[in-house]
Amino acid sequence: MNSIAANEIKTLKLSIYRYDPLKKEKPYMQDFDIDIPLEKDLMVLDVLMLAKEKDPSISFRRSCREGVCGSDGLNINGKNGLGCITPLSDAVRSNKLSIRPLPGLPVIKDLIVDMKQFVDQYKKVKPYLITDKKVDTREAIPQTVQEREKLDGLYECIMCGCCSTACPSFWWNPDKFLGPAALLQAYRFIADSRDTATEERLEQLEDAFSVFRCHGIMNCVSVCPKGLNPTKAIGEIKKMLVKRAL
Amino acid sequence: MAMNGKGTLLDAASLPVKEFDGIIVGGGGSGMMASLQLAKSGLNTAVVSKVFPTRSHTVSAQGGITCSIQSADPDDDWRWHMYDTVKGSDFIGDQDSIEYMCKEGPEAIFELENMGLPFSRTDEGKIYQRAFGGQSKDYGKGGQAERTCAAADRTGHALLHTLFQANVKAGTNFLSEWFAVDLVKNQNDQVVGVIAFEIESGEPFFLKSKATVLATGGAGRIYQTTSNALINTGDGTGMALRAGYPVQDMEMWQFHPTGIHGHGTLVTEGCRGEGGYLINKDGERFMERYAPNYKDLASRDVVARSMFTEILEGRGCGPDADHVFLKLDHLGPEIVHKRLPGVTELSKRFAHVDPAEHPIPVVPTCHYAMGGIPTNVHGQVISQNPDGTDKIIDGLYAAGEAACVSVHGGNRLGGNSLLDLIVFGRSAGLHIEETFKSGIELDNPSSGDIDYALRNLNRVNVSQSGENFVEVKKDLQKTMQMNFGVFRTEELMVNGIKEVSNLREKSQNIHLADKSSQFNTARVEALELLNLIEVAEATAISANERKESRGAHSREDYPERDDDNWLKHSIYYADSKQVSKREVNFRPKQVQAFQPIVRTY
Ligand SMILES: Cc1cc2nc3c(=O)[nH]c(=O)nc-3n(C[C@H](O)[C@H](O)[C@H](O)COP(=O)(O)OP(=O)(O)OC[C@H]3O[C@@H](n4cnc5c(N)ncnc54)[C@H](O)[C@@H]3O)c2cc1C
Ligand code: SF4
Ligand code: SF4
Ligand code: FES
C-alpha cells in the first residue's frame, strides 16, 4: 500500500479496547488514525492488522481470514460479527470504528476472550453422533437427500461465539443456560437421521434452564455470520420436549 | 514460571516438564486423525495446537476428498485413482505410498461417515461424489471420473468438526493455544519431545514424549498471494530443519488456478467439476486450446500455466488485464447456490459478485506444498545415511501437508490432500500404538540438549534491538512471489536466493519489543518468521537445483522434463544448504508400477 496517492486515502478513526491483566491500568479505548485506500472495501480484520503494525502489542485472534474458522468474533461498533468478513462499508458509522471483545465472557487480553464457558456448554450436549451400530469401515450409513437436507443450516456452525455472547439469557446464566450455539449443535444431532440417541438427548435438555431460558429475542439470529438460525433450532427442541411431556 | 520482559534466560534446570506417551503437534485433519487413533488405544496423548483445533486450516478445504468408494460409479477402482495420482505427480510420487493411500482410503472415508461427517448424498442415499481435475476412469482411457466425496463445498469444515467431535468423545487431551517452538533431541539423534509454551499464560514447558508427530500443516505464507490461512507458516517444517533433518521436494508448490483476484482466497476446483469454465477477455474458453480432452479439468499445474500464458499474451480481463474469469452463471442459481453455497458467499464478499449472475475474477494463488518432511507410509520421519540410504528417525513422525510421504510428487490432484491427512494421520497413529506394544526406550536428553532447543526462544525473548520482524516477513513474501512463482528461471532464482539469504541474516537479529507474558501474539509471529525463513530458503535452493520442468516446477530455461537426471526426489538440509537426490519408489505391492509417460490432458 506504499504508492497510493493521497486523494485515494481516507483516514479512519479507529478505537480499540485494550486490557493487559498484568498491568495495573483499567481497560481503556486506544485511538488510532488509520489510512485506508478508498477503492478497496477493506475488512475490519485488515484494519486491525494495520493497527497492529503501528502497535504490535495489540492482541486478537485470527486464522483463516475468510469467515470459516471462527477465530475473530468481535464486537464491532456495537454488533457482534467476524472481523475478517465484515466490510468497512457495513461497519463504519460517521468515519468511526470501535472494536471491543465479545461481550459477556471474561477478557484475557485486549480483544481476546476466554472461550472456556462457551466450549464447555458445547461439550455438554454430546456433540457427536451416537448410534446403536458399531462403526463400520466398509460402508456408509444410508441417508436420503431429504434426510441430509435437515442438517443444512445446522452443521455449518463455526463456533465463533457471536450468538451466545449476544444472548441476554447466556449473559445471566452462562453456566446453566446452554446458549444458542450449543443448542444449535444439540439439534444438529437430534435432526440427524443416523443418530439414535434422540431420547437421551431430549432428556438431558429437559430441565428449566438448559433450553427454556431462551425467550426468542433473536439476537443470536441477527448476528450469526453464517446466517444460521439458532432460535428456530431451539424452537424445534422445545416442540419436541413439549410433545414428549404430553 | 512465565516468560517476561526481564530478560531472564530459560534453561533446562528451571523448565517444567510434562510427560506424555505421544505428542501431536497440530490439531488439523492429520493431527486429529492421529490423536483419535491414539486416544482409542488408551495411550496418554496430547494434541498441541497454536489455535483452537477447529480454527486449523483444514476447515477451509472446500471441494472434497477424493477416494474410490464406488458411490457415483459402482465400477470405480482404486487402481484408477492410483494411476491418476501417479500421473498427476508427474511420476515422482512414491508408488508404494500412493498405492497405500488409494487402497486404504475407502475405509477411512467410511469410518468418518460413520462418525457423523455430513456428506452430501445421492438419490440412492449414498455419499455424493463430484468430478475434479485429473480424474479418469480405466487408467486414463475411460474419460472423466467423479471421485471426490463432498459435503457441499464445505468438506474441510465438515471433516474437521467431525474429527474434533470424535476426539471430544474419545477424551483426547488438548493443549489448545499452545505454541511449539523446537524439537528436543538426545545424543542418539532421537526425538524426545518439544519445547512449547501456553500462549495465554506465556509459560514454557518441555513436553516430553516417546513419539512426537509433526502435523503442522502448510506454509503458503512464504508467498504474498496465497489461499492459505494466516497461521500457515510451516512451523513443523522449520523445526525439523533446525533439528538437522531434511526436507524433500520443497521446490514443488502448487498454484491453484482459481484464487479470487486481489485477495488470494480460493474458490474450489469443484466449481469447474460442476460445469464452470474459464474465459479470457474475448470470452473464449481458452482451456480447450491447452488441454483438448480434459479442458478446464486438466491438472492444476497445467491450468495455472495456461491462465498465466493468457495473461502474459495480453488476453487477461479487467483494466489491468491481470486476471481471467471463472464462469458459473450458465449453471443457473439452483446448482450454484445449492452445490456451491460457500463459494457464493466468498465471491460475494471478496469479489463483490454473485456467481449465479456474473463470472468471478480469478488468478492463480499459492495453495499447497507438495514437499515437506520425508516419511515412510507409517509416518516415520526419514533422513539419509552417509551412503544415501534411508535412515528412520526414532521418536519423530510427520503427517499431513507438513509431511512428504510423497503421494503428490510434483503436483497434487484436487481432493487428495484430505485423503492424505486421514490415511496417513491414521497410519502414524497405528504405528505408534504398535511401537508402544512392542516397547520403546529412548535415552533422556541432557540439559545441554534442552538448552540447545531453547536457543531461539531465548534469543527472541532477550532481544534488545534489531530488525522489525513484520518488515522482514513482508520482504520475504515479496521476494518469493517475484522469484519463485509459476514460471521460473535461473536468473530470477539466483537473485532470489541471495535476497532470502540476506533476510535470513536479518531474521537472526529480530527485535521483539513487547516482552509481556500473556497472550503475546507478537512473540508468536516473531517465532513464526523463523519458520517461514527456513521453508523459503529450502524452496529457493531446491528450486534452483532442479534443472528441469516437472509438475508445478516450471522453468523457462529448462522447459523439458528430464527423466534421466531428475526422476528423483530432491533432499535439502538447512545446515549444509545442499541438495541431494533420493530415489522415487517404483515398487507398489499389489500392482505393476506405472512407468513415466508424456503427461497430456
Ligand atoms: C482454501 C483451501 C481449500 C482446500 N480445499 C481442499 C479440498 O477440497 N480437498 C483437499 O483434499 N484439500 C484441500 N486443501 C488442502 C488441505 O485443506 C490442506 O492441505 C490440509 O487441510 C492440511 O491439513 P493438516 O492437518 O496437514 O494441517 P492444518 O489443518 O493446517 O493444521 C495444522 C495444525 O498445526 C497447528 N500448528 C502449526 N504450527 C504450530 C506450532 N508451532 N505450535 C502448535 N501448533 C501448531 C495448527 O494450530 C493446526 O492445528 C485446501 C486448502 C486450502 C488452502
Ligand atoms: S433467541 Fe434465545 S438463544 Fe437467541 S439470543 Fe434470544 S434468548 Fe438467546
Ligand atoms: S451459530 Fe452462528 S454465531 Fe453462533 S457460534 Fe455458530 S456460527 Fe457463530
Ligand atoms: S479469521 Fe477465520 S473467521 Fe475470521
JSON list of C-alpha atoms in Angstrom, two decimals, chain B residues 122-249:
[
{"chain": "B", "resi": 122, "resn": "THR", "atom": "CA", "xyz": [-27.01, -39.13, -3.97]},
{"chain": "B", "resi": 123, "resn": "ASP", "atom": "CA", "xyz": [-30.58, -40.10, -4.80]},
{"chain": "B", "resi": 124, "resn": "GLU", "atom": "CA", "xyz": [-29.76, -43.62, -3.60]},
{"chain": "B", "resi": 125, "resn": "GLY", "atom": "CA", "xyz": [-28.73, -42.27, -0.20]},
{"chain": "B", "resi": 126, "resn": "LYS", "atom": "CA", "xyz": [-25.05, -42.80, -0.79]},
{"chain": "B", "resi": 127, "resn": "ILE", "atom": "CA", "xyz": [-22.15, -40.36, -0.41]},
{"chain": "B", "resi": 128, "resn": "TYR", "atom": "CA", "xyz": [-22.17, -37.74, -3.18]},
{"chain": "B", "resi": 129, "resn": "GLN", "atom": "CA", "xyz": [-19.08, -37.62, -5.42]},
{"chain": "B", "resi": 130, "resn": "ARG", "atom": "CA", "xyz": [-18.19, -34.89, -7.88]},
{"chain": "B", "resi": 131, "resn": "ALA", "atom": "CA", "xyz": [-15.74, -34.54, -10.75]},
{"chain": "B", "resi": 132, "resn": "PHE", "atom": "CA", "xyz": [-12.35, -32.98, -10.04]},
{"chain": "B", "resi": 133, "resn": "GLY", "atom": "CA", "xyz": [-9.32, -32.24, -12.18]},
{"chain": "B", "resi": 134, "resn": "GLY", "atom": "CA", "xyz": [-7.05, -35.02, -13.37]},
{"chain": "B", "resi": 135, "resn": "GLN", "atom": "CA", "xyz": [-9.57, -37.78, -12.67]},
{"chain": "B", "resi": 136, "resn": "SER", "atom": "CA", "xyz": [-10.09, -40.59, -15.13]},
{"chain": "B", "resi": 137, "resn": "LYS", "atom": "CA", "xyz": [-11.67, -43.99, -15.47]},
{"chain": "B", "resi": 138, "resn": "ASP", "atom": "CA", "xyz": [-9.85, -47.05, -16.71]},
{"chain": "B", "resi": 139, "resn": "TYR", "atom": "CA", "xyz": [-6.29, -45.73, -16.48]},
{"chain": "B", "resi": 140, "resn": "GLY", "atom": "CA", "xyz": [-6.96, -42.59, -18.49]},
{"chain": "B", "resi": 141, "resn": "LYS", "atom": "CA", "xyz": [-8.89, -44.37, -21.23]},
{"chain": "B", "resi": 142, "resn": "GLY", "atom": "CA", "xyz": [-12.46, -44.14, -19.94]},
{"chain": "B", "resi": 143, "resn": "GLY", "atom": "CA", "xyz": [-12.99, -40.37, -19.73]},
{"chain": "B", "resi": 144, "resn": "GLN", "atom": "CA", "xyz": [-13.68, -38.09, -16.76]},
{"chain": "B", "resi": 145, "resn": "ALA", "atom": "CA", "xyz": [-14.42, -39.78, -13.43]},
{"chain": "B", "resi": 146, "resn": "GLU", "atom": "CA", "xyz": [-16.46, -38.45, -10.49]},
{"chain": "B", "resi": 147, "resn": "ARG", "atom": "CA", "xyz": [-14.46, -39.46, -7.46]},
{"chain": "B", "resi": 148, "resn": "THR", "atom": "CA", "xyz": [-14.42, -36.58, -5.00]},
{"chain": "B", "resi": 149, "resn": "CYS", "atom": "CA", "xyz": [-16.65, -37.13, -1.95]},
{"chain": "B", "resi": 150, "resn": "ALA", "atom": "CA", "xyz": [-18.18, -33.86, -0.85]},
{"chain": "B", "resi": 151, "resn": "ALA", "atom": "CA", "xyz": [-20.13, -32.17, 1.91]},
{"chain": "B", "resi": 152, "resn": "ALA", "atom": "CA", "xyz": [-21.47, -29.34, -0.27]},
{"chain": "B", "resi": 153, "resn": "ASP", "atom": "CA", "xyz": [-18.41, -27.11, -0.72]},
{"chain": "B", "resi": 154, "resn": "ARG", "atom": "CA", "xyz": [-17.58, -27.22, 2.97]},
{"chain": "B", "resi": 155, "resn": "THR", "atom": "CA", "xyz": [-15.93, -30.62, 3.13]},
{"chain": "B", "resi": 156, "resn": "GLY", "atom": "CA", "xyz": [-12.97, -29.48, 5.23]},
{"chain": "B", "resi": 157, "resn": "HIS", "atom": "CA", "xyz": [-15.24, -27.86, 7.78]},
{"chain": "B", "resi": 158, "resn": "ALA", "atom": "CA", "xyz": [-17.40, -30.97, 8.00]},
{"chain": "B", "resi": 159, "resn": "LEU", "atom": "CA", "xyz": [-14.34, -33.19, 8.29]},
{"chain": "B", "resi": 160, "resn": "LEU", "atom": "CA", "xyz": [-12.50, -31.11, 10.88]},
{"chain": "B", "resi": 161, "resn": "HIS", "atom": "CA", "xyz": [-15.52, -30.61, 13.11]},
{"chain": "B", "resi": 162, "resn": "THR", "atom": "CA", "xyz": [-16.39, -34.31, 12.92]},
{"chain": "B", "resi": 163, "resn": "LEU", "atom": "CA", "xyz": [-12.84, -35.21, 13.95]},
{"chain": "B", "resi": 164, "resn": "PHE", "atom": "CA", "xyz": [-12.87, -32.68, 16.77]},
{"chain": "B", "resi": 165, "resn": "GLN", "atom": "CA", "xyz": [-16.17, -34.09, 17.98]},
{"chain": "B", "resi": 166, "resn": "ALA", "atom": "CA", "xyz": [-14.86, -37.65, 17.81]},
{"chain": "B", "resi": 167, "resn": "ASN", "atom": "CA", "xyz": [-11.81, -36.60, 19.82]},
{"chain": "B", "resi": 168, "resn": "VAL", "atom": "CA", "xyz": [-14.03, -34.92, 22.42]},
{"chain": "B", "resi": 169, "resn": "LYS", "atom": "CA", "xyz": [-15.92, -38.19, 22.66]},
{"chain": "B", "resi": 170, "resn": "ALA", "atom": "CA", "xyz": [-12.71, -40.19, 22.96]},
{"chain": "B", "resi": 171, "resn": "GLY", "atom": "CA", "xyz": [-11.40, -37.88, 25.70]},
{"chain": "B", "resi": 172, "resn": "THR", "atom": "CA", "xyz": [-8.32, -36.59, 23.86]},
{"chain": "B", "resi": 173, "resn": "ASN", "atom": "CA", "xyz": [-6.15, -34.20, 25.83]},
{"chain": "B", "resi": 174, "resn": "PHE", "atom": "CA", "xyz": [-5.94, -30.82, 24.05]},
{"chain": "B", "resi": 175, "resn": "LEU", "atom": "CA", "xyz": [-3.23, -28.27, 24.74]},
{"chain": "B", "resi": 176, "resn": "SER", "atom": "CA", "xyz": [-5.14, -25.67, 22.83]},
{"chain": "B", "resi": 177, "resn": "GLU", "atom": "CA", "xyz": [-3.47, -22.34, 22.05]},
{"chain": "B", "resi": 178, "resn": "TRP", "atom": "CA", "xyz": [-0.02, -23.66, 22.82]},
{"chain": "B", "resi": 179, "resn": "PHE", "atom": "CA", "xyz": [2.89, -22.83, 20.55]},
{"chain": "B", "resi": 180, "resn": "ALA", "atom": "CA", "xyz": [5.56, -25.43, 19.79]},
{"chain": "B", "resi": 181, "resn": "VAL", "atom": "CA", "xyz": [8.97, -23.86, 19.27]},
{"chain": "B", "resi": 182, "resn": "ASP", "atom": "CA", "xyz": [11.60, -26.53, 18.66]},
{"chain": "B", "resi": 183, "resn": "LEU", "atom": "CA", "xyz": [12.21, -30.27, 18.82]},
{"chain": "B", "resi": 184, "resn": "VAL", "atom": "CA", "xyz": [14.27, -31.73, 21.64]},
{"chain": "B", "resi": 185, "resn": "LYS", "atom": "CA", "xyz": [16.81, -34.33, 20.53]},
{"chain": "B", "resi": 186, "resn": "ASN", "atom": "CA", "xyz": [19.01, -36.59, 22.61]},
{"chain": "B", "resi": 187, "resn": "GLN", "atom": "CA", "xyz": [22.59, -37.52, 21.82]},
{"chain": "B", "resi": 188, "resn": "ASN", "atom": "CA", "xyz": [21.49, -40.52, 19.70]},
{"chain": "B", "resi": 189, "resn": "ASP", "atom": "CA", "xyz": [19.70, -38.34, 17.17]},
{"chain": "B", "resi": 190, "resn": "GLN", "atom": "CA", "xyz": [16.35, -39.43, 18.62]},
{"chain": "B", "resi": 191, "resn": "VAL", "atom": "CA", "xyz": [13.49, -37.02, 19.19]},
{"chain": "B", "resi": 192, "resn": "VAL", "atom": "CA", "xyz": [12.19, -36.96, 22.75]},
{"chain": "B", "resi": 193, "resn": "GLY", "atom": "CA", "xyz": [9.65, -34.13, 22.66]},
{"chain": "B", "resi": 194, "resn": "VAL", "atom": "CA", "xyz": [9.24, -30.41, 22.04]},
{"chain": "B", "resi": 195, "resn": "ILE", "atom": "CA", "xyz": [9.67, -27.07, 23.70]},
{"chain": "B", "resi": 196, "resn": "ALA", "atom": "CA", "xyz": [6.29, -25.33, 23.79]},
{"chain": "B", "resi": 197, "resn": "PHE", "atom": "CA", "xyz": [4.56, -22.55, 25.67]},
{"chain": "B", "resi": 198, "resn": "GLU", "atom": "CA", "xyz": [1.00, -21.88, 26.63]},
{"chain": "B", "resi": 199, "resn": "ILE", "atom": "CA", "xyz": [0.11, -18.72, 24.74]},
{"chain": "B", "resi": 200, "resn": "GLU", "atom": "CA", "xyz": [-2.39, -17.47, 27.33]},
{"chain": "B", "resi": 201, "resn": "SER", "atom": "CA", "xyz": [-0.02, -17.55, 30.30]},
{"chain": "B", "resi": 202, "resn": "GLY", "atom": "CA", "xyz": [3.30, -17.42, 28.46]},
{"chain": "B", "resi": 203, "resn": "GLU", "atom": "CA", "xyz": [4.52, -20.42, 30.44]},
{"chain": "B", "resi": 204, "resn": "PRO", "atom": "CA", "xyz": [7.11, -22.56, 28.67]},
{"chain": "B", "resi": 205, "resn": "PHE", "atom": "CA", "xyz": [7.43, -26.33, 29.11]},
{"chain": "B", "resi": 206, "resn": "PHE", "atom": "CA", "xyz": [9.42, -29.27, 27.92]},
{"chain": "B", "resi": 207, "resn": "LEU", "atom": "CA", "xyz": [6.75, -31.62, 26.59]},
{"chain": "B", "resi": 208, "resn": "LYS", "atom": "CA", "xyz": [8.45, -34.97, 26.83]},
{"chain": "B", "resi": 209, "resn": "SER", "atom": "CA", "xyz": [7.33, -37.90, 24.76]},
{"chain": "B", "resi": 210, "resn": "LYS", "atom": "CA", "xyz": [8.43, -41.11, 23.08]},
{"chain": "B", "resi": 211, "resn": "ALA", "atom": "CA", "xyz": [6.55, -40.24, 19.90]},
{"chain": "B", "resi": 212, "resn": "THR", "atom": "CA", "xyz": [6.28, -36.71, 18.53]},
{"chain": "B", "resi": 213, "resn": "VAL", "atom": "CA", "xyz": [4.13, -36.17, 15.45]},
{"chain": "B", "resi": 214, "resn": "LEU", "atom": "CA", "xyz": [4.56, -33.03, 13.38]},
{"chain": "B", "resi": 215, "resn": "ALA", "atom": "CA", "xyz": [1.15, -32.31, 11.85]},
{"chain": "B", "resi": 216, "resn": "THR", "atom": "CA", "xyz": [1.61, -28.57, 11.50]},
{"chain": "B", "resi": 217, "resn": "GLY", "atom": "CA", "xyz": [0.17, -28.08, 8.00]},
{"chain": "B", "resi": 218, "resn": "GLY", "atom": "CA", "xyz": [1.26, -25.86, 5.14]},
{"chain": "B", "resi": 219, "resn": "ALA", "atom": "CA", "xyz": [3.42, -22.79, 4.72]},
{"chain": "B", "resi": 220, "resn": "GLY", "atom": "CA", "xyz": [1.72, -20.83, 1.94]},
{"chain": "B", "resi": 221, "resn": "ARG", "atom": "CA", "xyz": [2.51, -17.63, 3.83]},
{"chain": "B", "resi": 222, "resn": "ILE", "atom": "CA", "xyz": [6.01, -17.64, 2.35]},
{"chain": "B", "resi": 223, "resn": "TYR", "atom": "CA", "xyz": [4.25, -16.11, -0.67]},
{"chain": "B", "resi": 224, "resn": "GLN", "atom": "CA", "xyz": [2.44, -12.81, -0.94]},
{"chain": "B", "resi": 225, "resn": "THR", "atom": "CA", "xyz": [-0.65, -14.18, -2.62]},
{"chain": "B", "resi": 226, "resn": "THR", "atom": "CA", "xyz": [-1.93, -17.39, -1.13]},
{"chain": "B", "resi": 227, "resn": "SER", "atom": "CA", "xyz": [-5.07, -19.32, -0.38]},
{"chain": "B", "resi": 228, "resn": "ASN", "atom": "CA", "xyz": [-3.58, -20.28, 2.98]},
{"chain": "B", "resi": 229, "resn": "ALA", "atom": "CA", "xyz": [-4.65, -19.11, 6.41]},
{"chain": "B", "resi": 230, "resn": "LEU", "atom": "CA", "xyz": [-2.54, -16.54, 8.24]},
{"chain": "B", "resi": 231, "resn": "ILE", "atom": "CA", "xyz": [-1.34, -19.28, 10.58]},
{"chain": "B", "resi": 232, "resn": "ASN", "atom": "CA", "xyz": [0.17, -21.41, 7.79]},
{"chain": "B", "resi": 233, "resn": "THR", "atom": "CA", "xyz": [3.79, -20.61, 8.48]},
{"chain": "B", "resi": 234, "resn": "GLY", "atom": "CA", "xyz": [5.44, -24.02, 8.17]},
{"chain": "B", "resi": 235, "resn": "ASP", "atom": "CA", "xyz": [6.36, -24.32, 11.84]},
{"chain": "B", "resi": 236, "resn": "GLY", "atom": "CA", "xyz": [6.90, -28.08, 11.89]},
{"chain": "B", "resi": 237, "resn": "THR", "atom": "CA", "xyz": [8.99, -27.91, 8.74]},
{"chain": "B", "resi": 238, "resn": "GLY", "atom": "CA", "xyz": [11.12, -25.19, 10.30]},
{"chain": "B", "resi": 239, "resn": "MET", "atom": "CA", "xyz": [11.51, -27.24, 13.47]},
{"chain": "B", "resi": 240, "resn": "ALA", "atom": "CA", "xyz": [12.64, -30.31, 11.54]},
{"chain": "B", "resi": 241, "resn": "LEU", "atom": "CA", "xyz": [15.16, -28.31, 9.50]},
{"chain": "B", "resi": 242, "resn": "ARG", "atom": "CA", "xyz": [16.61, -26.65, 12.59]},
{"chain": "B", "resi": 243, "resn": "ALA", "atom": "CA", "xyz": [16.94, -30.05, 14.24]},
{"chain": "B", "resi": 244, "resn": "GLY", "atom": "CA", "xyz": [19.11, -31.15, 11.33]},
{"chain": "B", "resi": 245, "resn": "TYR", "atom": "CA", "xyz": [16.56, -33.26, 9.46]},
{"chain": "B", "resi": 246, "resn": "PRO", "atom": "CA", "xyz": [15.99, -32.91, 5.74]},
{"chain": "B", "resi": 247, "resn": "VAL", "atom": "CA", "xyz": [13.02, -31.81, 3.67]},
{"chain": "B", "resi": 248, "resn": "GLN", "atom": "CA", "xyz": [12.02, -33.26, 0.33]},
{"chain": "B", "resi": 249, "resn": "ASP", "atom": "CA", "xyz": [10.79, -31.74, -2.96]}
]
